[in-house]
Coordinates of C-alpha atoms in Angstrom, one line a residue:
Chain H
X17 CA -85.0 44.7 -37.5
X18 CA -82.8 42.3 -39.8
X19 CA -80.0 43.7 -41.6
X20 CA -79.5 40.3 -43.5
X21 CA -82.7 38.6 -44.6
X22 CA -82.5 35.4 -47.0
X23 CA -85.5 33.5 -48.3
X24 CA -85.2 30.5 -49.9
X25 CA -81.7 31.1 -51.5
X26 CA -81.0 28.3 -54.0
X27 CA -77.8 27.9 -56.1
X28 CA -76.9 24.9 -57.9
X29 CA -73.2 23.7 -59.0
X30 CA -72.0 20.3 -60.2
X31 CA -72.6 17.8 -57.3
X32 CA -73.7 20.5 -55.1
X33 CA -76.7 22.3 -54.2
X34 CA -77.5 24.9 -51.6
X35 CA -80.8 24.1 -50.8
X36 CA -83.7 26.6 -50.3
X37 CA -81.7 28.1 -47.5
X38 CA -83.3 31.0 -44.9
X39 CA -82.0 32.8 -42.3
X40 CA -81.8 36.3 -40.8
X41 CA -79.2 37.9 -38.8
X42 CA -80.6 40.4 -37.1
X43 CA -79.8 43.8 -36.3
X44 CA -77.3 43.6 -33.0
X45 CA -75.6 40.3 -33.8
X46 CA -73.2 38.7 -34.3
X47 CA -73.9 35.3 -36.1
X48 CA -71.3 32.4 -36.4
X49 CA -71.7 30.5 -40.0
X50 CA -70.3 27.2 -39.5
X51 CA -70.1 24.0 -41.3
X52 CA -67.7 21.4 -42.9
X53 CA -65.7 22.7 -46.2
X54 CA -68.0 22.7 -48.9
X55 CA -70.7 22.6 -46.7
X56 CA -72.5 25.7 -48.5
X57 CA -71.1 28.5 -46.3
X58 CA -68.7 30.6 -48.9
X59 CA -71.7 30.3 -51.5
X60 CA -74.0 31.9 -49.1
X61 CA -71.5 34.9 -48.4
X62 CA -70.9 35.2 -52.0
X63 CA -74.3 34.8 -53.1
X64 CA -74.9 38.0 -50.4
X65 CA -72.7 40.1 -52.7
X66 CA -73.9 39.0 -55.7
X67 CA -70.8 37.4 -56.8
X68 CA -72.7 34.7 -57.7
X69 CA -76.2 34.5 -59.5
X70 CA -78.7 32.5 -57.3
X71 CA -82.1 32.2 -57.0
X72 CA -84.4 33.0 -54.0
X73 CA -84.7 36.8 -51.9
X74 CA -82.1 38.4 -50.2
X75 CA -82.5 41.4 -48.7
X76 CA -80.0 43.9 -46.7
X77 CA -80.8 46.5 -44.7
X78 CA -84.5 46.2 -46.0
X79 CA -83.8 46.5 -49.5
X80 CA -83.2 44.2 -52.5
X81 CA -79.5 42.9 -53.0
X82 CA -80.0 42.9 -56.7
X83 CA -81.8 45.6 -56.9
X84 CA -80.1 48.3 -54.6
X85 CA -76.3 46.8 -54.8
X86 CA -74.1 49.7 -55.3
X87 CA -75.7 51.7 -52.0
X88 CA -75.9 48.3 -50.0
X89 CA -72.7 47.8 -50.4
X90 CA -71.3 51.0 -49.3
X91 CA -72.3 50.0 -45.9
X92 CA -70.9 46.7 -45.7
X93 CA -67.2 45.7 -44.7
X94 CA -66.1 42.5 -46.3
X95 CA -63.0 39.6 -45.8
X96 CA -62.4 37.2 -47.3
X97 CA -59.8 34.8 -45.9
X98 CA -58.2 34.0 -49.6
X99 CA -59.0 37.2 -51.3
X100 CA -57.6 40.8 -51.5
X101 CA -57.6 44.1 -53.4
X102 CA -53.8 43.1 -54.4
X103 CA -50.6 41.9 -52.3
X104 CA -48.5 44.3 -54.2
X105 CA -49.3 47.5 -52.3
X106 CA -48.7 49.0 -49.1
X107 CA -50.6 49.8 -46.1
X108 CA -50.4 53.3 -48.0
X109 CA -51.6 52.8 -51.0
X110 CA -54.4 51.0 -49.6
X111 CA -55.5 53.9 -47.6
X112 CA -55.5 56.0 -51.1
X113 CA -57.5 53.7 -53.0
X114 CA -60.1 52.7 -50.3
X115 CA -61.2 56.2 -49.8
X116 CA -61.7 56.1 -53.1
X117 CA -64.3 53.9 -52.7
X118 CA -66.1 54.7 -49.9
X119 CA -67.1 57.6 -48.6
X120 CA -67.1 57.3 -45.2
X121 CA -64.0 55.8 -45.3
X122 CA -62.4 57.0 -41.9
X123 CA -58.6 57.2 -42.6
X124 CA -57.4 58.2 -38.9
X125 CA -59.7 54.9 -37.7
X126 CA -57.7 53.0 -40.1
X127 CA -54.2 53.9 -39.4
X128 CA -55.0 53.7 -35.8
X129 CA -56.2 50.2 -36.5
X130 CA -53.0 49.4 -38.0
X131 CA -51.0 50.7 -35.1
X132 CA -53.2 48.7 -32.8
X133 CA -52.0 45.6 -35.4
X134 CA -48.8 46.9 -35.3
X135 CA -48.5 46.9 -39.1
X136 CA -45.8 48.6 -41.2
X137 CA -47.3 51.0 -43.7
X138 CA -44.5 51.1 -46.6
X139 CA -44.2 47.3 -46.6
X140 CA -45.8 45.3 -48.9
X141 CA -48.6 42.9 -48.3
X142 CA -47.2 39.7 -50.1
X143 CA -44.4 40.4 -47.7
X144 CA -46.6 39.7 -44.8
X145 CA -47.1 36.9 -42.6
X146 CA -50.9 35.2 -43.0
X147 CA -51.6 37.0 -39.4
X148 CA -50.6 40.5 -40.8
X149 CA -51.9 40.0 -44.1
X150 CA -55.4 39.3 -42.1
X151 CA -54.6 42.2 -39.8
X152 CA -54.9 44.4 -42.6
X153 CA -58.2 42.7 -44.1
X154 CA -59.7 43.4 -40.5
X155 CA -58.8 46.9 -40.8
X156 CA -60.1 47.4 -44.1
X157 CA -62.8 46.1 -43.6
X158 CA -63.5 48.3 -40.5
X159 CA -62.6 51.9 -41.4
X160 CA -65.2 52.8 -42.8
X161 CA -67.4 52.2 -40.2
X162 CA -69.8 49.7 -42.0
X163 CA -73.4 49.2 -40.9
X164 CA -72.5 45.3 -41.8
X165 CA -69.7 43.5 -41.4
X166 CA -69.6 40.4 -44.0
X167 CA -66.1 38.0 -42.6
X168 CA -64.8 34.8 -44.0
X169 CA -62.4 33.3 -42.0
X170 CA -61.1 36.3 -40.1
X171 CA -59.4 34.5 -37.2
X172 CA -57.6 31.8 -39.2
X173 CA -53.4 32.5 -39.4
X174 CA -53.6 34.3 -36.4
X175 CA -52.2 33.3 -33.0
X176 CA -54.9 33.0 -29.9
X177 CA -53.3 36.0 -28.3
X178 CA -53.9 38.3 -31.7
X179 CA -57.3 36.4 -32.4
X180 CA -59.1 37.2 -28.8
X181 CA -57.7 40.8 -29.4
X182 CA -60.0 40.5 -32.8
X183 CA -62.6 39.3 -31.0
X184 CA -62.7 41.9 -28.5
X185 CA -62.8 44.4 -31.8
X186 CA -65.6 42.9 -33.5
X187 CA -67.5 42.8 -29.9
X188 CA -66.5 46.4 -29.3
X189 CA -67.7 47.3 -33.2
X190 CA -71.4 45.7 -32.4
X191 CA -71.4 47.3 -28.9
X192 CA -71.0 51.2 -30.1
X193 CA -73.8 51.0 -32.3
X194 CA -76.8 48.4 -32.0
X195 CA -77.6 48.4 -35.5
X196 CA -74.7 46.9 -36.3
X197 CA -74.3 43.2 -37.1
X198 CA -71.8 41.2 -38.4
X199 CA -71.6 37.3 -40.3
X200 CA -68.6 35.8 -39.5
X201 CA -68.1 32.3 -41.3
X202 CA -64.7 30.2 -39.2
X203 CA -63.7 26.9 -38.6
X204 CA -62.7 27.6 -35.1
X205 CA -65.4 27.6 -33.5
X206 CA -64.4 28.3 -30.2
X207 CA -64.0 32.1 -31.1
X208 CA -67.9 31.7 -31.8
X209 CA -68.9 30.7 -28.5
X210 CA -67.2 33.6 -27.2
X211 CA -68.8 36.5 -29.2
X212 CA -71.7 34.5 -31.7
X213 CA -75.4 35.6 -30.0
X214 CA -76.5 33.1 -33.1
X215 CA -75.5 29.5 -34.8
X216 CA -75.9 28.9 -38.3
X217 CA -75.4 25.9 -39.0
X218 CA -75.1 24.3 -42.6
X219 CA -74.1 21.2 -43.4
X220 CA -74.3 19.7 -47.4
X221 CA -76.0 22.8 -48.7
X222 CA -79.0 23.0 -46.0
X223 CA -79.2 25.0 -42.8
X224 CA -79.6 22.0 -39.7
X225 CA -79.3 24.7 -36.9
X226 CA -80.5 28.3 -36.9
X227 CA -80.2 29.1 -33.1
X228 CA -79.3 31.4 -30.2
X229 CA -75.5 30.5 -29.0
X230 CA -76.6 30.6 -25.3
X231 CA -79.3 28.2 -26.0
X232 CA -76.9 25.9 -27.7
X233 CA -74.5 25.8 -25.3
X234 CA -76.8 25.3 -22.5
X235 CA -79.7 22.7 -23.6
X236 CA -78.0 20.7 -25.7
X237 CA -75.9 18.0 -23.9
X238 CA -74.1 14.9 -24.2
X239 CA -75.3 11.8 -22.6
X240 CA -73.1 8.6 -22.2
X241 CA -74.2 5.7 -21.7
X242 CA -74.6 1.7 -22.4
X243 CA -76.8 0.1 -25.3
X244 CA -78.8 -1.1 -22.8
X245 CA -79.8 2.4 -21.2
X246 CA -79.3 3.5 -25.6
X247 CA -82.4 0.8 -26.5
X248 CA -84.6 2.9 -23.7
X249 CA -84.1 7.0 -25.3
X250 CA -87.4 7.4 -27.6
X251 CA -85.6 8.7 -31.0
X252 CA -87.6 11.9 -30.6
X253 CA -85.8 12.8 -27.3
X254 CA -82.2 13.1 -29.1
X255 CA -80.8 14.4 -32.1
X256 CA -78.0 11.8 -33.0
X257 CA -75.5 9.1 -31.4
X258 CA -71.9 8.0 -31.8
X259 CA -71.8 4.0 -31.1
X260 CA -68.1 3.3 -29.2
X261 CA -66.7 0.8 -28.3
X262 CA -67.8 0.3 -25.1
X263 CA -71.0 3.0 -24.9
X264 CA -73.0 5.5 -26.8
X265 CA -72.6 9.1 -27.1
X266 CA -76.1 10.8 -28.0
X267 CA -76.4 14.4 -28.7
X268 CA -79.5 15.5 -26.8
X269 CA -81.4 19.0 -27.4
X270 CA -83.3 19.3 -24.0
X271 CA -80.9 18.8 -20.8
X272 CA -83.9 19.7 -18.3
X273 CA -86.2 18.1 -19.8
X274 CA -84.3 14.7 -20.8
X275 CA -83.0 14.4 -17.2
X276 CA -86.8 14.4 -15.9
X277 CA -87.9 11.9 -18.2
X278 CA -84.8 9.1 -17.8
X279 CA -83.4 10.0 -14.4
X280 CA -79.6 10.2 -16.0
X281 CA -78.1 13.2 -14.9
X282 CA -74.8 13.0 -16.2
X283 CA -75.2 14.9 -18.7
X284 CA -71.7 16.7 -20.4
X285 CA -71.3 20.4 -22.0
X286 CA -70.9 20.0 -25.5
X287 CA -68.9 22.3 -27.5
X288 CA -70.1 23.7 -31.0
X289 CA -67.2 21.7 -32.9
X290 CA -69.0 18.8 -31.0
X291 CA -72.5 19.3 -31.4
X292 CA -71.3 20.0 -35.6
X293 CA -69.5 16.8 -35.3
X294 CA -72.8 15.1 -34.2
X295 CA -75.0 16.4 -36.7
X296 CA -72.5 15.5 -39.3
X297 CA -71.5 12.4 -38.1
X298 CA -73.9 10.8 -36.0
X299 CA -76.4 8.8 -36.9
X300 CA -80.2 8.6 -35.9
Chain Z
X2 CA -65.3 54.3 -58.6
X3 CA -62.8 54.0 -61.2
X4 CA -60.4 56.5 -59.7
X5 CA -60.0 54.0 -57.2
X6 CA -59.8 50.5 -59.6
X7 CA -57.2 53.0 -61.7
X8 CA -55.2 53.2 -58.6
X9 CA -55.0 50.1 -57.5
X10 CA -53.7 49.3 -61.0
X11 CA -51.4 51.7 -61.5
X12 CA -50.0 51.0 -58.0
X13 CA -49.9 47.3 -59.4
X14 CA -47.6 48.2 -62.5
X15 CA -45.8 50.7 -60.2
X16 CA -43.7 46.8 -58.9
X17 CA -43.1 46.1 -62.4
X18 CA -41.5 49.5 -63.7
X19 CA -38.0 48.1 -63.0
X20 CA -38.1 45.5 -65.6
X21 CA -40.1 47.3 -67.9
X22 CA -37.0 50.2 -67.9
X23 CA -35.2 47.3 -69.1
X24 CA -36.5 46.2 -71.6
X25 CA -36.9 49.7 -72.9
X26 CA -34.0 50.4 -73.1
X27 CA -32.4 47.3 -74.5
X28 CA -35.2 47.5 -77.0
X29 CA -34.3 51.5 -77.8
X30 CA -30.0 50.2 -78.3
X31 CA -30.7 47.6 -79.9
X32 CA -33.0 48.8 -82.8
X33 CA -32.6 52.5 -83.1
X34 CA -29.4 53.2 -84.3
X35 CA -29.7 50.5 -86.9
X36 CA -31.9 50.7 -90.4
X37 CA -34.7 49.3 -88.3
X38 CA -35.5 52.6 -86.3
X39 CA -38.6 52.9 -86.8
X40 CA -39.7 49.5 -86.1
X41 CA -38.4 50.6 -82.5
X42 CA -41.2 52.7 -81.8
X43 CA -43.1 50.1 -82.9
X44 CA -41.7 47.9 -80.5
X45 CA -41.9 50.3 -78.0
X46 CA -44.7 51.1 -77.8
X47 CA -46.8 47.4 -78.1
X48 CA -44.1 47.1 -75.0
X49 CA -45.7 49.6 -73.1
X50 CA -49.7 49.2 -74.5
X51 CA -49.4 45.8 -73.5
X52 CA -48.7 46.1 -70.2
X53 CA -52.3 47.2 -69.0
X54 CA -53.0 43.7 -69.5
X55 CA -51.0 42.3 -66.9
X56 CA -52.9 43.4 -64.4
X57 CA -55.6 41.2 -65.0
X58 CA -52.6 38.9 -64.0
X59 CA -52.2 40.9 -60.7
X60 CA -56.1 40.4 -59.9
X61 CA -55.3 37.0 -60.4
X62 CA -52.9 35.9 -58.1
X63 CA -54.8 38.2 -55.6
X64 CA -57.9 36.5 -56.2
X65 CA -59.0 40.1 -56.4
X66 CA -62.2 39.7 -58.4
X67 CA -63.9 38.3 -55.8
X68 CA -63.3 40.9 -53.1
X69 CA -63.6 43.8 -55.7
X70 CA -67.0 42.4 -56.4
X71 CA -68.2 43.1 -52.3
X72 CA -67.2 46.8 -52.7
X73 CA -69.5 49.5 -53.9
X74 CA -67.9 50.0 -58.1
X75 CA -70.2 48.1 -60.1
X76 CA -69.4 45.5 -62.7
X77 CA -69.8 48.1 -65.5
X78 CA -67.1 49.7 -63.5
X79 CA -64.8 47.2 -63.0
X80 CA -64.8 46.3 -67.0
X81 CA -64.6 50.1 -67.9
X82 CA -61.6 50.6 -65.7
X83 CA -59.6 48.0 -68.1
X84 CA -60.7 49.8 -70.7
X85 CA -59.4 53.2 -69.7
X86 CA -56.5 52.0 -68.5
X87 CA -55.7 50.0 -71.7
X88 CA -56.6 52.9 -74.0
X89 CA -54.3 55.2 -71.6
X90 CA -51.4 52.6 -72.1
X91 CA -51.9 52.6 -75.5
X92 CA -51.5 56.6 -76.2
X93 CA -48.5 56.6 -73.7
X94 CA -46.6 53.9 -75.4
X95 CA -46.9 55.7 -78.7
X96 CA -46.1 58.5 -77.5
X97 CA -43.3 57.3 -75.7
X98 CA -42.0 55.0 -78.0
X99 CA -42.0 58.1 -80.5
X100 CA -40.5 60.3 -78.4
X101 CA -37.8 57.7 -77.3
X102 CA -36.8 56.8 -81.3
X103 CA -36.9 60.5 -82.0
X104 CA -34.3 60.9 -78.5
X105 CA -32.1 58.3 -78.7
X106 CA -32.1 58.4 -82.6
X107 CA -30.9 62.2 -82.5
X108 CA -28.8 61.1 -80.1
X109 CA -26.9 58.3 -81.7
X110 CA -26.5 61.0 -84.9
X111 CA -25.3 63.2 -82.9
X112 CA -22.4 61.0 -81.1
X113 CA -21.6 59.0 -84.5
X114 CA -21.9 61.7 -87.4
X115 CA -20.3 59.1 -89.4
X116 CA -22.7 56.6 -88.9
X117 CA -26.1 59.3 -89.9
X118 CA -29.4 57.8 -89.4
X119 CA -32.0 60.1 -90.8
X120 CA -35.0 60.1 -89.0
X121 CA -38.1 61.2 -91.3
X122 CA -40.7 63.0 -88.7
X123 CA -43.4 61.6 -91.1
X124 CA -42.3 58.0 -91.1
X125 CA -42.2 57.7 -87.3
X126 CA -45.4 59.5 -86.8
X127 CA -47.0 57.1 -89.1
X128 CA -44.9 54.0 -87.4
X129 CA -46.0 55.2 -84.4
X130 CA -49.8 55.5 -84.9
X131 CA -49.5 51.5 -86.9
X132 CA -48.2 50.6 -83.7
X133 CA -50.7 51.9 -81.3
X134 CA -53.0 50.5 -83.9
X135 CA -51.7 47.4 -83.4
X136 CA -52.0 47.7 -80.0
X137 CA -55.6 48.3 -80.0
X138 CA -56.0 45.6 -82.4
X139 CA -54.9 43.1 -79.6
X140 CA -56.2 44.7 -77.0
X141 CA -59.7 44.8 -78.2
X142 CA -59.5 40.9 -78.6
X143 CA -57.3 40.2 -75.7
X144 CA -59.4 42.1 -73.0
X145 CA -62.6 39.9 -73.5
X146 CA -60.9 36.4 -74.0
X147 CA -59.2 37.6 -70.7
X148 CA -62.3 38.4 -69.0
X149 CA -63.6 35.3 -70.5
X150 CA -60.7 32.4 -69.5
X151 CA -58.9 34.2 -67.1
X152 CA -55.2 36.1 -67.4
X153 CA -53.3 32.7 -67.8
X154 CA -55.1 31.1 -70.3
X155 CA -55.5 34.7 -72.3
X156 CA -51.5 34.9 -72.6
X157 CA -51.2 32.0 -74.0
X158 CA -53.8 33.4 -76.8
X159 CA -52.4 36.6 -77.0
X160 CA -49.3 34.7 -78.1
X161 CA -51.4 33.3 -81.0
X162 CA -53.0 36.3 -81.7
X163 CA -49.7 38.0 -82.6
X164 CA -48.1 35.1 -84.4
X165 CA -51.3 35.0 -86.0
X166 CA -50.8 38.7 -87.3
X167 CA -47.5 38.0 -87.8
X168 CA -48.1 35.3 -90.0
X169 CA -51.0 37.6 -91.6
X170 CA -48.8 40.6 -92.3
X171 CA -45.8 38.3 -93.9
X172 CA -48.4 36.4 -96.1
X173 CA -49.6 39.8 -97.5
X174 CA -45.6 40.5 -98.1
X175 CA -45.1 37.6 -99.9
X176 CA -48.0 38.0 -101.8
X177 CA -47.3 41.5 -102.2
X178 CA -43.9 40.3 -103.3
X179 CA -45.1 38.0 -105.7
X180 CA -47.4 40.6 -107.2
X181 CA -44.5 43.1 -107.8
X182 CA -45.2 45.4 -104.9
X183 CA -43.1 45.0 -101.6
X184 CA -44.6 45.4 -97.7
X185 CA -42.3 48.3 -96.7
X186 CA -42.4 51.6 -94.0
X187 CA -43.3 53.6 -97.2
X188 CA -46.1 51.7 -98.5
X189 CA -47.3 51.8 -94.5
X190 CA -46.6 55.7 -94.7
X191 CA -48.8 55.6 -98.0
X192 CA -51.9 53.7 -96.4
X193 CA -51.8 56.6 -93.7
X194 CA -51.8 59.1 -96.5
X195 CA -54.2 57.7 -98.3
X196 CA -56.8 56.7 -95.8
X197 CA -55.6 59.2 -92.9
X198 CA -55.4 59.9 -89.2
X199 CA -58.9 59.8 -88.3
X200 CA -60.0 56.8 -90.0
X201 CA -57.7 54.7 -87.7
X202 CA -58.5 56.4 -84.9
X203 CA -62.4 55.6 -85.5
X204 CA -61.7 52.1 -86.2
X205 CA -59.6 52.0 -83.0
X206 CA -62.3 53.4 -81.2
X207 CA -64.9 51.5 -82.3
X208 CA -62.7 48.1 -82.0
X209 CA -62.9 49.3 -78.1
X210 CA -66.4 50.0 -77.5
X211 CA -67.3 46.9 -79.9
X212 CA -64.6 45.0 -77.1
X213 CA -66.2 46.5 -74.0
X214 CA -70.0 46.0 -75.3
X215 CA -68.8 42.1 -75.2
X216 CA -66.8 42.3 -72.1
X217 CA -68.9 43.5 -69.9
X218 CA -71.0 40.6 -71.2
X219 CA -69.1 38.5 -70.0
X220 CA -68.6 39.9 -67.3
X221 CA -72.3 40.6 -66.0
X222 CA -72.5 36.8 -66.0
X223 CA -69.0 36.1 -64.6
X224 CA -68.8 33.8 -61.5
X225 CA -66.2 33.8 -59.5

């Protein structure tokens, strides 16, 4: 069961165009959206709300975006890094106008959220640090228990003590219900290898990478090596390289199987920021 | 749906209600008192009928739009919400700015006997409704331009909307002038007479829905 399914989602601006992109994040996950600004990842969250008109399917929860809108989006939480209901109201106020809109708004989960966050309730949001003022976004979009939750950014401002308590939240939410999932767009991508169970990767409007996190982190590698050794790798056994100055860095997708074919085995862990950085800017 | 969008307005304007006592009340001293009352209920009340508008200005710096836009009220929603809370602002600030003439003039008769003002009921009622007119008027054009260009660039034509109507109403003096006739409270107290309550209030209303038919528009096919 998917709770986000996208076929073929197009949408075309000046000088950029998100390309026929598909993807699912299933019911259970959590799936890490990452790419370079501009890459195409804000117009796929947007285009999931229908902020934006696009063309293509995308379906939530089974049903038709367009189609079924108001009731999807009663079950989904959403944050946005640079956007808010207002920053002239309180902690309060919000309360009183989110119940508002939802009804399972959960106001006890929410103030006890804030607690957690240590927030002040009567103080008001432009007042707040960047970390606060995404406390509260976390929290909002939480308290009402959604089925979905939708999050742009929701680690950047905050310290790395604050942002693995987040983390721990978000893993907590998909662990007391397994029909839960949750999209969470970020630049820092470390936070993704801690909780993502899927990479999406986009990169100029096309998704490159559309795989499990584990498998990521532990086929591909990074092999170093001289020109010499370079000249002998078939171009169908790696994805990309980075020429140095003194040797070659190529991104490989199959540890096991690239050790048995060419006998190297050093072979190094990449990360995700490095594995982005060699679809991005490697070259093949 | 609304309820909610209403609040978050409200709560919005709630930041602002300092400044707006203000210029209330310098308004109210400085026109009622003087031969010009009833121009201060005018004044008044565009004062406190405009002021709806700015929270489009709110959303703005917020960025609002785009995060109202991933909760459950619908665009219709969003674009009716305006339009209730405009209309709302628009009653209140006649109301008040009749009520506060009516107060502050009784008032100032009442601590300078020497210096009487009389305050004609009938005059200030019709002042009153011109001005929430008024305030319609811009309204029904400001809201969609607004929805349109955004809250920055729809000041800036709201300005040259009403020095537009400005320029209108002292060309129809002049002209008025020239024919003989004068542009006066009365001759605004006669058009009332003549033409009455309701008739206003239809064109008001249908200034509105005409307003929100092309907001939501607009709106429907916003991106943001």
């Amino acid at each position: 069961m998917n709770n986000i399914e996208v076929r073929n989602l197009s949408k075309e601006y000046d000088g950029f165009l998100l390309d026929n992109v598909s993807f699912d994040v299933p019911a259970g996950a959590i799936v890490g959206l990452i790419g370079e600004n501009g890459a195409g990842k804000t117009t796929t969250i947007k285009a999931l709300f229908n902020i934006i008109g696009f063309k293509g399917d995308v379906k939530i929860f089974g049903k038709d975006s367009k189609v079924y809108e108001k009731e999807i989006k009663k079950d989904i939480g959403a944050l946005f890094d640079d956007s808010f209901l207002s920053d002239y109201l309180n902690c309060k106020h919000i309360n009183k106008i989110m119940k508002d809109f939802y009804e399972t708004w959960d106001e006890k989960k929410y103030f006890d959220l804030l607690k957690q966050f240590d927030l002040p309730l009567n103080k008001l949001v432009k007042d707040f640090s960047s970390g606060m003022k995404m406390k509260v976004k976390i929290a909002v979009a939480m308290a009402h228990s959604p089925k979905l939750l939708i999050l742009d950014e929701p680690t950047s401002g905050l310290d790395p003590v604050v942002r693995s308590e987040i983390l721990d939240l978000f893993r907590k939410y998909i662990e007391e219900d397994e029909s839960r999932s949750i999209l969470l767009s970020t630049h820092i991508t470390t936070d993704l290898e801690h909780i993502s169970d899927y990479i999406l990767f986009i990169d100029n409007g096309k998704i490159v990478l559309d795989v499990p996190t584990d498998e990521l982190l532990e086929d591909y590698g990074v092999v170093k090596c001289s020109e010499e050794d370079f000249l002998k790798i078939k171009a169908e056994d790696y994805v990309s390289y980075k020429k140095g100055k003194y040797q070659y860095a190529v991104l490989i997708k199959n540890k096991n199987e690239f050790k048995r074919k060419y006998g190297i085995t050093t072979i190094d862990k990449p990360s995700i920021d490095d594995i982005m950085l060699f679809y991005i800017r490697g070259e093949k | 749906m609304i309820k909610g969008l209403l609040k978050k307005d409200l709560y919005n304007l709630a930041s602002y209600k300092v400044s707006l006592i203000i210029v209330i009340l310098f308004c109210s001293l400085a026109m009622i008192g003087t031969d010009a009352i009833y121009w201060s209920s005018i004044v008044i009340g565009i004062i406190v009928g405009m002021i709806s508008l700015s929270t489009f200005n709110y959303d703005e710096i917020s960025k609002a739009n785009k995060y109202i836009l991933t909760l459950p009220p619908t665009r219709k929603e969003i674009v009716l919400e305006k339009y209730v809370l405009a209309i709302c602002s628009m009653i209140l600030g006649g109301l008040f700015g009749f009520g506060l003439t009516l107060l502050v003039g009784s008032l100032l008769n009442y601590l300078r006997p020497d210096d009487f003002v009389d305050i004609s009921l009938d005059t200030l009622v019709s002042t009153s409704v011109g001005g929430m007119f008024g305030v319609a008027l811009i309204q029904a054009i400001q809201i969609p331009s607004i929805f349109k260009w955004g809250a920055e660039k729809g000041r800036i034509q709201m300005f040259v909307i009403i020095l537009f109507l400005a320029l209108l109403i002292s060309g129809i003096g002049f002209a008025l002038d020239k024919m003989g006739s004068s542009l006066d409270i009365e001759s605004l107290e006669r058009i009332f007479n003549d033409f009455g309550l309701i008739l206003l209030l239809l064109l008001s209303f249908l200034m509105y829905f005409i307003s929100y038919k092309i907001s939501y528009k607009i709106y429907k096919a916003k991106e943001v």
